[in-house]
Amino acid sequence: MNIQTFTCNPFQENTYILYDESKDALVIDAGCLFPQEQQEIKDFIIDNGLHVTRVINTHLHLDHQFGNKFLSDTFGVAPEAHESDEFFIAAFPLQVQAFGLSGLVAGEAQPLKGHIADNEIITFGHTSLTAMLVPGHSPGSLAFYNAEEGVLFSGDVLFRESIGRSDLAGGDYSTLLHSITSRLFSLPDATIIYPGHGESTTIGHEKRNNPFLQPQNV
């Protein structure tokens, strides 16, 4: 499995394109907002001869769904996310206003074409990901895990030596900690984490070094 990262929009959000030898591709958290970001992603897909089969979201905060409409319009593939986050679609204009981005972002959010359930297997080409429901940052936050290659896409639940905020709609701090410690920390220590923002890390590093997740804080 190949992983290509694009850092997008004013929130410096990580958009991931995954693909394998079949040339089928999957996009996680399409955050491309500006025309140059959209063009870069489009060019990468076309130049590498990729066929986008799925567009999936770890969650539906505005910075992770900015590019969903662009991908739907360009490649004919609408996004999927957990049902508990779907209310953020209708709330998209309010999110834009709350973050002071009304001058940059216009229009409505792209509706979902379907929902992703906990433990669902998501396939593209010869590759599969397992969806893990990890609420707390948002009620429908998902992480996507590939056991064969030992990689996890954690969205905004877990970062390098930090965790996601829990003060937005549907967030809850204790639920977030429980999601991380009970589900993500059950994965092998060598698992590489690709987060929604910032640099990659590993499960083992976060167990040892994340100040929010030490025994006295959990």
Short mmCIF file of N, CA and C in Angstrom, two decimals, residues 29-175:
data_model
loop_
_atom_site.label_atom_id
_atom_site.label_comp_id
_atom_site.label_asym_id
_atom_site.label_seq_id
_atom_site.Cartn_x
_atom_site.Cartn_y
_atom_site.Cartn_z
N ASP A 29 -10.17 11.88 4.39
CA ASP A 29 -10.26 13.27 4.86
C ASP A 29 -9.80 14.28 3.79
N ALA A 30 -10.63 14.44 2.79
CA ALA A 30 -10.32 15.38 1.71
C ALA A 30 -10.47 16.82 2.22
N GLY A 31 -9.35 17.41 2.59
CA GLY A 31 -9.37 18.76 3.16
C GLY A 31 -9.01 19.86 2.19
N CYS A 32 -8.84 19.51 0.91
CA CYS A 32 -8.37 20.51 -0.07
C CYS A 32 -9.43 21.60 -0.25
N LEU A 33 -9.04 22.81 0.08
CA LEU A 33 -9.96 23.96 0.03
C LEU A 33 -9.62 24.91 -1.11
N PHE A 34 -8.35 25.26 -1.22
CA PHE A 34 -7.93 26.25 -2.20
C PHE A 34 -7.71 25.59 -3.57
N PRO A 35 -7.90 26.36 -4.66
CA PRO A 35 -7.74 25.78 -6.00
C PRO A 35 -6.40 25.09 -6.22
N GLN A 36 -5.32 25.65 -5.69
CA GLN A 36 -4.02 25.02 -5.91
C GLN A 36 -3.92 23.68 -5.19
N GLU A 37 -4.57 23.56 -4.02
CA GLU A 37 -4.59 22.29 -3.30
C GLU A 37 -5.40 21.26 -4.08
N GLN A 38 -6.53 21.68 -4.57
CA GLN A 38 -7.38 20.78 -5.35
C GLN A 38 -6.67 20.32 -6.62
N GLN A 39 -5.98 21.24 -7.28
CA GLN A 39 -5.28 20.89 -8.51
C GLN A 39 -4.13 19.93 -8.23
N GLU A 40 -3.43 20.12 -7.13
CA GLU A 40 -2.32 19.24 -6.77
C GLU A 40 -2.81 17.80 -6.57
N ILE A 41 -3.92 17.67 -5.88
CA ILE A 41 -4.48 16.33 -5.65
C ILE A 41 -4.99 15.73 -6.95
N LYS A 42 -5.69 16.52 -7.74
CA LYS A 42 -6.17 16.04 -9.04
C LYS A 42 -5.01 15.58 -9.92
N ASP A 43 -3.96 16.39 -9.98
CA ASP A 43 -2.81 16.04 -10.82
C ASP A 43 -2.15 14.75 -10.33
N PHE A 44 -2.04 14.58 -9.01
CA PHE A 44 -1.41 13.38 -8.49
C PHE A 44 -2.21 12.14 -8.89
N ILE A 45 -3.52 12.23 -8.77
CA ILE A 45 -4.38 11.10 -9.13
C ILE A 45 -4.26 10.77 -10.61
N ILE A 46 -4.32 11.79 -11.45
CA ILE A 46 -4.26 11.57 -12.90
C ILE A 46 -2.87 11.11 -13.33
N ASP A 47 -1.83 11.79 -12.83
CA ASP A 47 -0.46 11.47 -13.25
C ASP A 47 -0.06 10.05 -12.87
N ASN A 48 -0.64 9.52 -11.80
CA ASN A 48 -0.32 8.17 -11.36
C ASN A 48 -1.32 7.12 -11.86
N GLY A 49 -2.23 7.56 -12.69
CA GLY A 49 -3.19 6.64 -13.29
C GLY A 49 -4.10 5.97 -12.28
N LEU A 50 -4.48 6.71 -11.22
CA LEU A 50 -5.27 6.12 -10.14
C LEU A 50 -6.77 6.21 -10.43
N HIS A 51 -7.48 5.26 -9.87
CA HIS A 51 -8.94 5.23 -9.96
C HIS A 51 -9.50 5.36 -8.55
N VAL A 52 -10.08 6.51 -8.24
CA VAL A 52 -10.61 6.75 -6.90
C VAL A 52 -11.91 5.97 -6.72
N THR A 53 -11.90 5.03 -5.77
CA THR A 53 -13.06 4.18 -5.55
C THR A 53 -13.85 4.55 -4.30
N ARG A 54 -13.19 5.14 -3.31
CA ARG A 54 -13.86 5.53 -2.05
C ARG A 54 -13.28 6.85 -1.57
N VAL A 55 -14.12 7.66 -0.96
CA VAL A 55 -13.71 8.87 -0.22
C VAL A 55 -14.31 8.71 1.17
N ILE A 56 -13.45 8.59 2.18
CA ILE A 56 -13.95 8.32 3.53
C ILE A 56 -13.45 9.40 4.48
N ASN A 57 -14.21 9.60 5.55
CA ASN A 57 -13.89 10.61 6.54
C ASN A 57 -13.70 9.99 7.91
N THR A 58 -12.63 10.41 8.61
CA THR A 58 -12.50 10.03 10.01
C THR A 58 -13.56 10.73 10.84
N HIS A 59 -13.90 11.95 10.45
CA HIS A 59 -14.98 12.71 11.08
C HIS A 59 -15.33 13.86 10.16
N LEU A 60 -16.31 14.65 10.53
CA LEU A 60 -16.83 15.65 9.59
C LEU A 60 -16.71 17.09 10.09
N HIS A 61 -15.70 17.38 10.90
CA HIS A 61 -15.38 18.79 11.14
C HIS A 61 -14.99 19.43 9.82
N LEU A 62 -15.21 20.73 9.71
CA LEU A 62 -15.13 21.40 8.41
C LEU A 62 -13.80 21.19 7.70
N ASP A 63 -12.68 21.20 8.43
CA ASP A 63 -11.38 21.13 7.78
C ASP A 63 -11.10 19.76 7.17
N HIS A 64 -11.87 18.76 7.57
CA HIS A 64 -11.69 17.42 7.03
C HIS A 64 -12.67 17.10 5.90
N GLN A 65 -13.59 18.01 5.62
CA GLN A 65 -14.54 17.76 4.54
C GLN A 65 -14.57 18.87 3.49
N PHE A 66 -13.65 19.84 3.57
CA PHE A 66 -13.62 20.91 2.58
C PHE A 66 -13.58 20.38 1.15
N GLY A 67 -12.80 19.32 0.91
CA GLY A 67 -12.59 18.83 -0.45
C GLY A 67 -13.56 17.77 -0.92
N ASN A 68 -14.53 17.39 -0.08
CA ASN A 68 -15.44 16.32 -0.47
C ASN A 68 -16.25 16.65 -1.72
N LYS A 69 -16.72 17.88 -1.80
CA LYS A 69 -17.52 18.26 -2.98
C LYS A 69 -16.64 18.27 -4.23
N PHE A 70 -15.41 18.77 -4.10
CA PHE A 70 -14.51 18.79 -5.24
C PHE A 70 -14.27 17.37 -5.77
N LEU A 71 -13.99 16.42 -4.88
CA LEU A 71 -13.74 15.06 -5.32
C LEU A 71 -14.99 14.43 -5.91
N SER A 72 -16.13 14.72 -5.31
CA SER A 72 -17.38 14.19 -5.86
C SER A 72 -17.65 14.73 -7.25
N ASP A 73 -17.45 16.04 -7.43
CA ASP A 73 -17.67 16.66 -8.74
C ASP A 73 -16.65 16.19 -9.77
N THR A 74 -15.41 15.99 -9.34
CA THR A 74 -14.32 15.69 -10.28
C THR A 74 -14.24 14.21 -10.63
N PHE A 75 -14.42 13.36 -9.62
CA PHE A 75 -14.22 11.93 -9.84
C PHE A 75 -15.49 11.09 -9.65
N GLY A 76 -16.60 11.76 -9.30
CA GLY A 76 -17.86 11.05 -9.18
C GLY A 76 -17.95 10.12 -7.99
N VAL A 77 -17.19 10.42 -6.94
CA VAL A 77 -17.19 9.58 -5.74
C VAL A 77 -17.56 10.43 -4.54
N ALA A 78 -18.72 10.18 -3.96
CA ALA A 78 -19.19 10.94 -2.81
C ALA A 78 -18.63 10.33 -1.52
N PRO A 79 -18.58 11.13 -0.45
CA PRO A 79 -17.94 10.69 0.79
C PRO A 79 -18.80 9.75 1.63
N GLU A 80 -18.11 9.06 2.54
CA GLU A 80 -18.74 8.20 3.53
C GLU A 80 -18.14 8.53 4.89
N ALA A 81 -18.96 8.42 5.94
CA ALA A 81 -18.51 8.69 7.30
C ALA A 81 -19.46 7.97 8.26
N HIS A 82 -19.16 8.07 9.55
CA HIS A 82 -20.05 7.45 10.53
C HIS A 82 -21.33 8.27 10.66
N GLU A 83 -22.42 7.58 10.85
CA GLU A 83 -23.74 8.23 10.91
C GLU A 83 -23.82 9.29 12.00
N SER A 84 -23.12 9.08 13.11
CA SER A 84 -23.22 10.01 14.24
C SER A 84 -22.61 11.38 13.95
N ASP A 85 -21.82 11.48 12.90
CA ASP A 85 -21.23 12.76 12.52
C ASP A 85 -21.99 13.44 11.38
N GLU A 86 -23.03 12.84 10.89
CA GLU A 86 -23.69 13.37 9.70
C GLU A 86 -24.31 14.75 9.94
N PHE A 87 -24.63 15.06 11.20
CA PHE A 87 -25.23 16.37 11.47
C PHE A 87 -24.28 17.52 11.12
N PHE A 88 -22.98 17.23 11.04
CA PHE A 88 -22.02 18.27 10.66
C PHE A 88 -22.17 18.69 9.19
N ILE A 89 -22.83 17.88 8.38
CA ILE A 89 -23.08 18.26 6.99
C ILE A 89 -24.01 19.47 6.95
N ALA A 90 -25.14 19.37 7.62
CA ALA A 90 -26.08 20.50 7.66
C ALA A 90 -25.50 21.68 8.41
N ALA A 91 -24.63 21.39 9.39
CA ALA A 91 -24.04 22.45 10.21
C ALA A 91 -22.80 23.09 9.58
N PHE A 92 -22.45 22.66 8.37
CA PHE A 92 -21.23 23.15 7.73
C PHE A 92 -21.18 24.68 7.65
N PRO A 93 -22.24 25.37 7.19
CA PRO A 93 -22.16 26.84 7.14
C PRO A 93 -21.94 27.46 8.52
N LEU A 94 -22.51 26.86 9.57
CA LEU A 94 -22.29 27.38 10.92
C LEU A 94 -20.85 27.15 11.37
N GLN A 95 -20.27 26.01 10.98
CA GLN A 95 -18.86 25.77 11.29
C GLN A 95 -17.98 26.80 10.61
N VAL A 96 -18.27 27.07 9.35
CA VAL A 96 -17.49 28.06 8.58
C VAL A 96 -17.57 29.43 9.26
N GLN A 97 -18.76 29.81 9.65
CA GLN A 97 -18.96 31.11 10.31
C GLN A 97 -18.25 31.15 11.65
N ALA A 98 -18.34 30.07 12.42
CA ALA A 98 -17.75 30.04 13.75
C ALA A 98 -16.23 30.20 13.70
N PHE A 99 -15.62 29.69 12.65
CA PHE A 99 -14.16 29.79 12.53
C PHE A 99 -13.72 30.99 11.70
N GLY A 100 -14.64 31.88 11.39
CA GLY A 100 -14.30 33.11 10.70
C GLY A 100 -13.84 32.93 9.27
N LEU A 101 -14.38 31.93 8.58
CA LEU A 101 -13.93 31.61 7.23
C LEU A 101 -14.97 31.92 6.16
N SER A 102 -15.96 32.72 6.50
CA SER A 102 -17.04 33.00 5.55
C SER A 102 -16.53 33.62 4.26
N GLY A 103 -15.44 34.37 4.34
CA GLY A 103 -14.89 35.00 3.14
C GLY A 103 -14.13 34.04 2.25
N LEU A 104 -13.77 32.86 2.77
CA LEU A 104 -13.00 31.89 2.01
C LEU A 104 -13.84 30.72 1.50
N VAL A 105 -14.87 30.39 2.23
CA VAL A 105 -15.63 29.17 1.95
C VAL A 105 -17.06 29.55 1.60
N ALA A 106 -17.52 29.05 0.47
CA ALA A 106 -18.90 29.32 0.05
C ALA A 106 -19.58 28.00 -0.28
N GLY A 107 -20.89 28.00 -0.16
CA GLY A 107 -21.66 26.83 -0.57
C GLY A 107 -21.91 25.85 0.55
N GLU A 108 -22.60 24.79 0.19
CA GLU A 108 -22.98 23.77 1.14
C GLU A 108 -21.97 22.62 1.12
N ALA A 109 -22.03 21.79 2.13
CA ALA A 109 -21.17 20.61 2.19
C ALA A 109 -21.71 19.51 1.29
N GLN A 110 -20.82 18.65 0.85
CA GLN A 110 -21.23 17.51 0.03
C GLN A 110 -21.94 16.47 0.89
N PRO A 111 -23.15 16.07 0.54
CA PRO A 111 -23.84 15.02 1.31
C PRO A 111 -23.09 13.69 1.23
N LEU A 112 -23.32 12.86 2.23
CA LEU A 112 -22.74 11.53 2.25
C LEU A 112 -23.50 10.62 1.30
N LYS A 113 -22.77 9.63 0.76
CA LYS A 113 -23.45 8.60 -0.03
C LYS A 113 -23.75 7.36 0.80
N GLY A 114 -23.15 7.30 2.00
CA GLY A 114 -23.38 6.15 2.85
C GLY A 114 -22.66 6.30 4.17
N HIS A 115 -22.92 5.36 5.07
CA HIS A 115 -22.34 5.40 6.41
C HIS A 115 -21.34 4.27 6.60
N ILE A 116 -20.35 4.51 7.45
CA ILE A 116 -19.35 3.52 7.82
C ILE A 116 -19.61 3.09 9.25
N ALA A 117 -19.74 1.80 9.47
CA ALA A 117 -20.02 1.27 10.80
C ALA A 117 -18.75 0.85 11.51
N ASP A 118 -18.82 0.77 12.83
CA ASP A 118 -17.71 0.25 13.63
C ASP A 118 -17.37 -1.16 13.17
N ASN A 119 -16.08 -1.43 13.02
CA ASN A 119 -15.55 -2.73 12.60
C ASN A 119 -15.83 -3.07 11.14
N GLU A 120 -16.37 -2.15 10.38
CA GLU A 120 -16.59 -2.39 8.95
C GLU A 120 -15.25 -2.53 8.23
N ILE A 121 -15.19 -3.43 7.26
CA ILE A 121 -14.01 -3.61 6.44
C ILE A 121 -14.20 -2.79 5.16
N ILE A 122 -13.27 -1.90 4.91
CA ILE A 122 -13.31 -1.01 3.75
C ILE A 122 -12.24 -1.46 2.78
N THR A 123 -12.63 -1.80 1.57
CA THR A 123 -11.67 -2.34 0.62
C THR A 123 -11.49 -1.41 -0.57
N PHE A 124 -10.28 -1.42 -1.11
CA PHE A 124 -9.97 -0.78 -2.39
C PHE A 124 -8.83 -1.58 -3.01
N GLY A 125 -9.00 -1.94 -4.26
CA GLY A 125 -8.00 -2.78 -4.89
C GLY A 125 -7.80 -4.07 -4.11
N HIS A 126 -6.53 -4.35 -3.75
CA HIS A 126 -6.21 -5.55 -2.99
C HIS A 126 -5.98 -5.24 -1.51
N THR A 127 -6.42 -4.09 -1.08
CA THR A 127 -6.11 -3.59 0.26
C THR A 127 -7.39 -3.39 1.05
N SER A 128 -7.30 -3.57 2.36
CA SER A 128 -8.46 -3.34 3.20
C SER A 128 -8.07 -2.58 4.47
N LEU A 129 -9.01 -1.82 4.98
CA LEU A 129 -8.88 -1.10 6.25
C LEU A 129 -10.04 -1.52 7.15
N THR A 130 -9.78 -1.55 8.44
CA THR A 130 -10.84 -1.80 9.41
C THR A 130 -11.21 -0.48 10.09
N ALA A 131 -12.50 -0.15 10.08
CA ALA A 131 -12.97 1.07 10.74
C ALA A 131 -13.13 0.81 12.23
N MET A 132 -12.63 1.73 13.04
CA MET A 132 -12.73 1.64 14.49
C MET A 132 -13.43 2.89 15.01
N LEU A 133 -14.58 2.73 15.66
CA LEU A 133 -15.29 3.86 16.23
C LEU A 133 -14.59 4.31 17.50
N VAL A 134 -14.12 5.57 17.50
CA VAL A 134 -13.36 6.11 18.63
C VAL A 134 -13.89 7.50 18.98
N PRO A 135 -15.09 7.60 19.53
CA PRO A 135 -15.70 8.90 19.81
C PRO A 135 -14.97 9.66 20.90
N GLY A 136 -15.31 10.93 20.98
CA GLY A 136 -14.72 11.80 22.00
C GLY A 136 -14.31 13.13 21.40
N HIS A 137 -13.62 13.10 20.27
CA HIS A 137 -13.34 14.33 19.52
C HIS A 137 -14.62 14.78 18.82
N SER A 138 -15.30 13.84 18.24
CA SER A 138 -16.65 14.02 17.72
C SER A 138 -17.39 12.72 18.00
N PRO A 139 -18.73 12.73 17.95
CA PRO A 139 -19.45 11.50 18.32
C PRO A 139 -19.23 10.35 17.37
N GLY A 140 -18.91 10.66 16.11
CA GLY A 140 -18.72 9.60 15.12
C GLY A 140 -17.31 9.47 14.64
N SER A 141 -16.33 9.87 15.43
CA SER A 141 -14.93 9.77 15.01
C SER A 141 -14.56 8.32 14.73
N LEU A 142 -13.89 8.12 13.60
CA LEU A 142 -13.39 6.81 13.20
C LEU A 142 -11.89 6.86 13.03
N ALA A 143 -11.25 5.73 13.31
CA ALA A 143 -9.86 5.51 12.91
C ALA A 143 -9.87 4.35 11.93
N PHE A 144 -8.90 4.32 11.03
CA PHE A 144 -8.84 3.27 10.01
C PHE A 144 -7.50 2.55 10.13
N TYR A 145 -7.58 1.22 10.28
CA TYR A 145 -6.40 0.41 10.61
C TYR A 145 -6.15 -0.64 9.54
N ASN A 146 -4.90 -0.73 9.12
CA ASN A 146 -4.46 -1.80 8.23
C ASN A 146 -3.45 -2.65 8.98
N ALA A 147 -3.89 -3.84 9.39
CA ALA A 147 -3.04 -4.70 10.22
C ALA A 147 -1.85 -5.24 9.46
N GLU A 148 -2.04 -5.53 8.18
CA GLU A 148 -0.97 -6.14 7.39
C GLU A 148 0.27 -5.26 7.35
N GLU A 149 0.07 -3.97 7.20
CA GLU A 149 1.21 -3.05 7.12
C GLU A 149 1.42 -2.28 8.41
N GLY A 150 0.55 -2.49 9.39
CA GLY A 150 0.73 -1.86 10.69
C GLY A 150 0.61 -0.36 10.67
N VAL A 151 -0.45 0.14 10.03
CA VAL A 151 -0.66 1.58 9.95
C VAL A 151 -2.07 1.92 10.42
N LEU A 152 -2.19 3.08 11.04
CA LEU A 152 -3.46 3.58 11.57
C LEU A 152 -3.64 5.03 11.16
N PHE A 153 -4.81 5.34 10.65
CA PHE A 153 -5.17 6.73 10.33
C PHE A 153 -6.13 7.18 11.44
N SER A 154 -5.62 8.06 12.30
CA SER A 154 -6.31 8.35 13.57
C SER A 154 -7.19 9.58 13.54
N GLY A 155 -7.26 10.29 12.42
CA GLY A 155 -8.04 11.51 12.39
C GLY A 155 -7.54 12.48 13.45
N ASP A 156 -8.46 13.11 14.17
CA ASP A 156 -8.08 14.07 15.21
C ASP A 156 -8.24 13.50 16.61
N VAL A 157 -8.22 12.19 16.72
CA VAL A 157 -8.32 11.55 18.03
C VAL A 157 -6.98 11.54 18.74
N LEU A 158 -5.93 11.15 18.02
CA LEU A 158 -4.61 10.99 18.62
C LEU A 158 -3.55 11.58 17.71
N PHE A 159 -2.72 12.45 18.30
CA PHE A 159 -1.62 13.08 17.59
C PHE A 159 -0.29 12.69 18.25
N ARG A 160 0.79 13.13 17.64
CA ARG A 160 2.10 12.93 18.27
C ARG A 160 2.16 13.75 19.56
N GLU A 161 2.20 13.06 20.68
CA GLU A 161 2.30 13.64 22.02
C GLU A 161 1.17 14.62 22.33
N SER A 162 0.02 14.38 21.74
CA SER A 162 -1.16 15.20 22.03
C SER A 162 -2.41 14.39 21.68
N ILE A 163 -3.56 14.96 22.00
CA ILE A 163 -4.84 14.35 21.67
C ILE A 163 -5.75 15.41 21.08
N GLY A 164 -6.87 14.97 20.51
CA GLY A 164 -7.80 15.91 19.91
C GLY A 164 -8.55 16.73 20.95
N ARG A 165 -9.05 17.86 20.51
CA ARG A 165 -9.86 18.68 21.40
C ARG A 165 -11.21 18.00 21.58
N SER A 166 -11.86 18.31 22.69
CA SER A 166 -13.15 17.68 22.98
C SER A 166 -14.23 18.71 23.31
N ASP A 167 -13.97 19.97 22.97
CA ASP A 167 -14.90 21.04 23.34
C ASP A 167 -15.82 21.46 22.19
N LEU A 168 -15.77 20.74 21.07
CA LEU A 168 -16.68 21.04 19.97
C LEU A 168 -17.94 20.18 20.10
N ALA A 169 -18.91 20.43 19.25
CA ALA A 169 -20.21 19.76 19.35
C ALA A 169 -20.05 18.24 19.38
N GLY A 170 -20.63 17.62 20.38
CA GLY A 170 -20.58 16.17 20.49
C GLY A 170 -19.30 15.61 21.06
N GLY A 171 -18.36 16.46 21.44
CA GLY A 171 -17.11 16.00 22.00
C GLY A 171 -17.22 15.74 23.50
N ASP A 172 -16.34 14.88 24.01
CA ASP A 172 -16.35 14.59 25.43
C ASP A 172 -14.96 14.08 25.82
N TYR A 173 -14.36 14.72 26.81
CA TYR A 173 -12.96 14.44 27.16
C TYR A 173 -12.78 13.03 27.69
N SER A 174 -13.61 12.59 28.62
CA SER A 174 -13.44 11.26 29.19
C SER A 174 -13.69 10.18 28.15
N THR A 175 -14.65 10.42 27.26
CA THR A 175 -14.91 9.47 26.18
C THR A 175 -13.72 9.38 25.25
#
